[in-house]
Short mmCIF file of C-alpha atoms in Angstrom, two decimals:
data_model
loop_
_atom_site.label_atom_id
_atom_site.label_comp_id
_atom_site.label_asym_id
_atom_site.label_seq_id
_atom_site.Cartn_x
_atom_site.Cartn_y
_atom_site.Cartn_z
CA ASP A 16 15.93 11.43 6.76
CA ALA A 17 12.43 12.63 6.00
CA ASP A 18 10.10 10.02 7.33
CA VAL A 19 6.60 8.76 8.11
CA THR A 20 6.05 7.68 11.72
CA GLN A 21 3.12 5.98 13.42
CA THR A 22 2.19 5.66 17.08
CA PRO A 23 1.55 3.34 18.75
CA ARG A 24 3.27 0.47 16.93
CA ASN A 25 1.24 -2.15 18.75
CA ARG A 26 -2.02 -1.87 20.67
CA ILE A 27 -4.31 -4.35 22.35
CA THR A 28 -7.71 -3.07 23.38
CA LYS A 29 -11.18 -4.27 24.28
CA THR A 30 -14.44 -4.14 22.40
CA GLY A 31 -16.18 -0.79 22.82
CA LYS A 32 -13.07 1.24 23.64
CA ARG A 33 -12.13 4.39 21.73
CA ILE A 34 -8.75 4.19 20.03
CA MET A 35 -6.67 6.79 18.21
CA LEU A 36 -3.81 5.97 15.87
CA GLU A 37 -1.48 8.81 14.98
CA CYS A 38 0.63 9.50 11.92
CA SER A 39 3.27 12.19 11.44
CA GLN A 40 5.46 12.95 8.46
CA THR A 41 8.47 15.11 7.80
CA LYS A 42 8.39 14.67 4.02
CA GLY A 43 6.46 17.88 3.40
CA HIS A 44 3.83 15.96 1.42
CA ASP A 45 0.33 17.33 0.99
CA ARG A 46 -1.48 14.04 0.72
CA MET A 47 -1.99 11.51 3.51
CA TYR A 48 -3.81 8.17 3.61
CA TRP A 49 -4.92 5.51 6.06
CA TYR A 50 -5.07 1.84 5.02
CA ARG A 51 -5.79 -1.39 6.78
CA GLN A 52 -4.24 -4.69 5.80
CA ASP A 53 -5.80 -8.08 6.45
CA PRO A 54 -4.37 -11.45 5.42
CA GLY A 55 -5.54 -12.39 1.93
CA LEU A 56 -7.25 -9.05 1.34
CA GLY A 57 -4.39 -6.71 0.67
CA LEU A 58 -4.35 -3.03 1.58
CA ARG A 59 -7.70 -1.24 1.66
CA LEU A 60 -8.14 2.52 1.82
CA ILE A 61 -10.01 3.85 4.85
CA TYR A 62 -9.69 7.65 4.49
CA TYR A 63 -7.51 10.10 2.63
CA SER A 64 -6.74 13.81 2.78
CA PHE A 65 -5.28 16.03 0.08
CA ASP A 66 -4.69 18.99 2.40
CA VAL A 67 -5.56 20.22 5.88
CA LYS A 68 -9.17 21.11 5.04
CA ASP A 69 -9.84 18.11 2.83
CA ILE A 70 -11.11 14.74 4.13
CA ASN A 71 -12.42 11.94 1.91
CA LYS A 72 -13.84 8.51 2.59
CA GLY A 73 -12.14 5.48 1.14
CA GLU A 74 -13.66 2.10 0.40
CA ILE A 75 -14.06 0.97 4.05
CA SER A 76 -14.67 4.09 6.17
CA ASP A 77 -17.56 2.76 8.31
CA GLY A 78 -16.57 2.61 11.98
CA TYR A 79 -13.63 5.00 11.51
CA SER A 80 -13.08 8.75 11.60
CA VAL A 81 -10.03 10.91 10.88
CA SER A 82 -8.60 14.29 11.71
CA ARG A 83 -6.00 16.26 9.76
CA GLN A 84 -4.62 18.50 12.48
CA ALA A 85 -1.83 19.96 10.36
CA GLN A 86 -0.13 19.24 7.06
CA ALA A 87 2.18 16.84 8.86
CA LYS A 88 -0.35 15.02 11.07
CA PHE A 89 -3.23 12.70 10.24
CA SER A 90 -4.93 10.64 12.93
CA LEU A 91 -7.36 7.74 12.67
CA SER A 92 -9.97 7.05 15.34
CA LEU A 93 -12.05 4.01 16.12
CA GLU A 94 -14.93 5.41 18.18
CA SER A 95 -16.04 2.03 19.51
CA ALA A 96 -13.63 -0.73 18.57
CA ILE A 97 -14.93 -4.15 17.50
CA PRO A 98 -12.99 -7.41 16.97
CA ASN A 99 -13.21 -7.32 13.17
CA GLN A 100 -11.18 -4.11 13.25
CA THR A 101 -8.21 -6.21 14.32
CA ALA A 102 -5.69 -5.55 11.54
CA LEU A 103 -2.41 -3.93 10.55
CA TYR A 104 -2.92 -0.22 9.90
CA PHE A 105 -0.67 1.83 7.66
CA CYS A 106 -0.42 5.55 7.12
CA ALA A 107 0.99 6.77 3.80
CA THR A 108 1.93 10.09 2.21
CA SER A 109 2.48 11.35 -1.30
CA THR A 110 3.06 14.51 -3.28
CA SER A 111 0.37 15.89 -5.57
CA SER A 112 2.05 14.41 -8.66
CA VAL A 113 0.06 11.51 -10.08
CA LYS A 114 3.31 9.85 -11.16
CA ARG A 115 4.86 9.70 -7.71
CA GLU A 116 4.62 6.79 -5.31
CA GLN A 117 3.15 6.71 -1.83
CA PHE A 118 5.48 6.35 1.15
CA PHE A 119 4.29 4.15 3.99
CA GLY A 120 4.79 4.37 7.73
CA PRO A 121 5.92 1.32 9.72
CA GLY A 122 2.38 0.27 10.63
CA THR A 123 0.32 -0.18 13.79
CA ARG A 124 -0.77 -3.66 14.76
CA LEU A 125 -4.15 -3.34 16.47
CA THR A 126 -5.86 -6.19 18.29
CA VAL A 127 -9.42 -5.78 19.54
CA LEU A 128 -10.47 -8.44 22.05
CA GLY B 30 -15.24 -0.94 -9.12
CA GLN B 31 -11.70 -2.22 -8.96
CA ASN B 32 -10.59 -5.80 -9.54
CA ILE B 33 -6.88 -6.57 -9.29
CA ASP B 34 -5.70 -10.18 -9.42
CA GLN B 35 -2.32 -11.70 -8.73
CA PRO B 36 -1.24 -15.20 -7.66
CA THR B 37 -1.19 -15.88 -3.93
CA GLU B 38 2.15 -17.64 -3.68
CA MET B 39 5.23 -18.47 -5.74
CA THR B 40 8.39 -20.39 -4.89
CA ALA B 41 11.72 -20.17 -6.68
CA THR B 42 15.36 -21.09 -6.21
CA GLU B 43 18.15 -18.69 -5.34
CA GLY B 44 19.70 -17.33 -8.54
CA ALA B 45 16.63 -18.07 -10.66
CA ILE B 46 14.07 -15.77 -12.29
CA VAL B 47 10.46 -15.34 -11.18
CA GLN B 48 7.65 -13.51 -12.98
CA ILE B 49 4.67 -12.23 -10.98
CA ASN B 50 1.62 -11.46 -13.08
CA CYS B 51 -1.07 -8.92 -12.30
CA THR B 52 -4.31 -8.41 -14.19
CA TYR B 53 -6.64 -5.53 -13.50
CA GLN B 54 -10.07 -4.21 -14.35
CA THR B 55 -10.53 -0.72 -12.98
CA SER B 56 -12.79 2.24 -13.64
CA GLY B 57 -9.81 4.48 -14.44
CA PHE B 58 -6.07 4.27 -14.87
CA ASN B 59 -3.27 6.69 -14.01
CA GLY B 60 -0.49 4.15 -13.69
CA LEU B 61 0.51 0.85 -12.09
CA PHE B 62 2.85 0.47 -9.14
CA TRP B 63 4.69 -2.50 -7.69
CA TYR B 64 5.63 -2.56 -4.01
CA GLN B 65 7.68 -5.00 -1.97
CA GLN B 66 6.62 -5.84 1.57
CA HIS B 67 8.61 -7.96 3.99
CA ALA B 68 6.58 -9.66 6.71
CA GLY B 69 5.39 -7.20 9.34
CA GLU B 70 7.00 -4.24 7.59
CA ALA B 71 5.83 -1.32 5.48
CA PRO B 72 5.45 -1.66 1.71
CA THR B 73 8.31 -0.05 -0.21
CA PHE B 74 8.15 1.23 -3.77
CA LEU B 75 9.72 -0.86 -6.54
CA SER B 76 8.45 0.40 -9.89
CA TYR B 77 5.93 2.52 -11.76
CA ASN B 78 4.50 2.03 -15.27
CA VAL B 79 2.11 4.38 -17.01
CA LEU B 80 2.94 3.66 -20.67
CA ASP B 81 3.05 0.26 -22.38
CA GLY B 82 6.38 -1.49 -22.29
CA LEU B 83 9.17 -2.62 -20.03
CA GLU B 84 10.84 -0.60 -17.28
CA GLU B 85 14.11 -2.00 -15.98
CA LYS B 86 15.72 -1.23 -12.63
CA GLY B 87 18.66 -3.42 -11.82
CA ARG B 88 17.47 -6.94 -11.03
CA PHE B 89 13.82 -5.88 -11.19
CA SER B 90 11.80 -5.15 -14.34
CA SER B 91 8.14 -4.31 -14.75
CA PHE B 92 5.99 -4.58 -17.85
CA LEU B 93 2.63 -3.03 -18.70
CA SER B 94 0.02 -3.63 -21.39
CA ARG B 95 -2.87 -1.20 -20.91
CA SER B 96 -5.00 -2.74 -23.66
CA LYS B 97 -4.82 -6.14 -21.96
CA GLY B 98 -5.07 -4.82 -18.38
CA TYR B 99 -1.91 -6.75 -17.60
CA SER B 100 1.39 -6.19 -15.86
CA TYR B 101 4.20 -8.35 -14.60
CA LEU B 102 7.13 -7.91 -12.26
CA LEU B 103 10.26 -9.84 -13.18
CA LEU B 104 12.80 -10.60 -10.49
CA LYS B 105 16.15 -11.82 -11.79
CA GLU B 106 19.11 -13.41 -9.99
CA LEU B 107 16.94 -14.13 -6.98
CA GLN B 108 18.46 -13.65 -3.57
CA MET B 109 17.22 -14.90 -0.20
CA LYS B 110 16.39 -11.31 0.79
CA ASP B 111 13.87 -11.18 -2.08
CA SER B 112 11.56 -13.44 -0.05
CA ALA B 113 8.64 -11.07 0.53
CA SER B 114 5.17 -10.15 -0.65
CA TYR B 115 4.87 -8.19 -3.89
CA LEU B 116 1.90 -5.90 -4.24
CA CYS B 117 0.41 -4.72 -7.52
CA ALA B 118 -1.45 -1.41 -7.23
CA VAL B 119 -3.41 0.59 -9.80
CA LYS B 120 -3.64 4.36 -9.49
CA ASN B 121 -6.95 5.95 -10.35
CA ASP B 122 -7.82 9.55 -9.63
CA TYR B 123 -4.88 9.90 -7.19
CA LYS B 124 -5.93 6.82 -5.19
CA LEU B 125 -4.24 3.44 -5.13
CA SER B 126 -6.14 0.15 -5.29
CA PHE B 127 -4.08 -2.86 -4.27
CA GLY B 128 -4.13 -6.51 -5.20
CA ALA B 129 -3.94 -9.01 -2.34
CA GLY B 130 -0.22 -9.54 -2.93
CA THR B 131 1.97 -12.44 -4.05
CA THR B 132 4.19 -14.09 -1.46
CA VAL B 133 7.49 -15.14 -3.02
CA THR B 134 9.62 -17.67 -1.18
CA VAL B 135 13.23 -18.05 -2.31
CA ARG B 136 14.82 -21.39 -1.49
CA ALA B 137 18.54 -22.13 -1.33
#
């Protein structure tokens, strides 16, 4: 089955460390997104990309950067992790049709000590 | 800006009906999505409304009124496996803005 995968699934790190979360998809979708989810706050968009040469900031991009290495790969980096970046991170993909839903990966649970 | 409101929690009995309301005030509108999310898992798509009215899909139905900035998700014949969070999301300019989610607990 075409799928969205994320690695790692769980990560515990220390304040100040650099962390990279990776997302791969076999759906052939052009568009990819990174969200974080915190209890009581819902999903918030960090960055999104509509194709390999397109990168856009979402509502909470400070402290994060992304790289779209290929159509199928979109990685999220925390250059210097801090405790309030502890959250559940989801990657998602979609086609270019405005009517179509986004498909989410299984998530990465990140804890920054 | 985007403002999407839905109740935090709801409890219902197995076999009953529950209605989850969502109100929104957003700077644009290209459609409203409902997702289901079990604890610790990825959100999965349930329904999409772009025109006013009711969309029915088996036990789940979703309603939209664009003039009122209002939607609801109706879950019928509740089953224990329906215990989950339900996320309302508004699409604007190809981006989704999510509400905080409604946790539904189904009791036997």
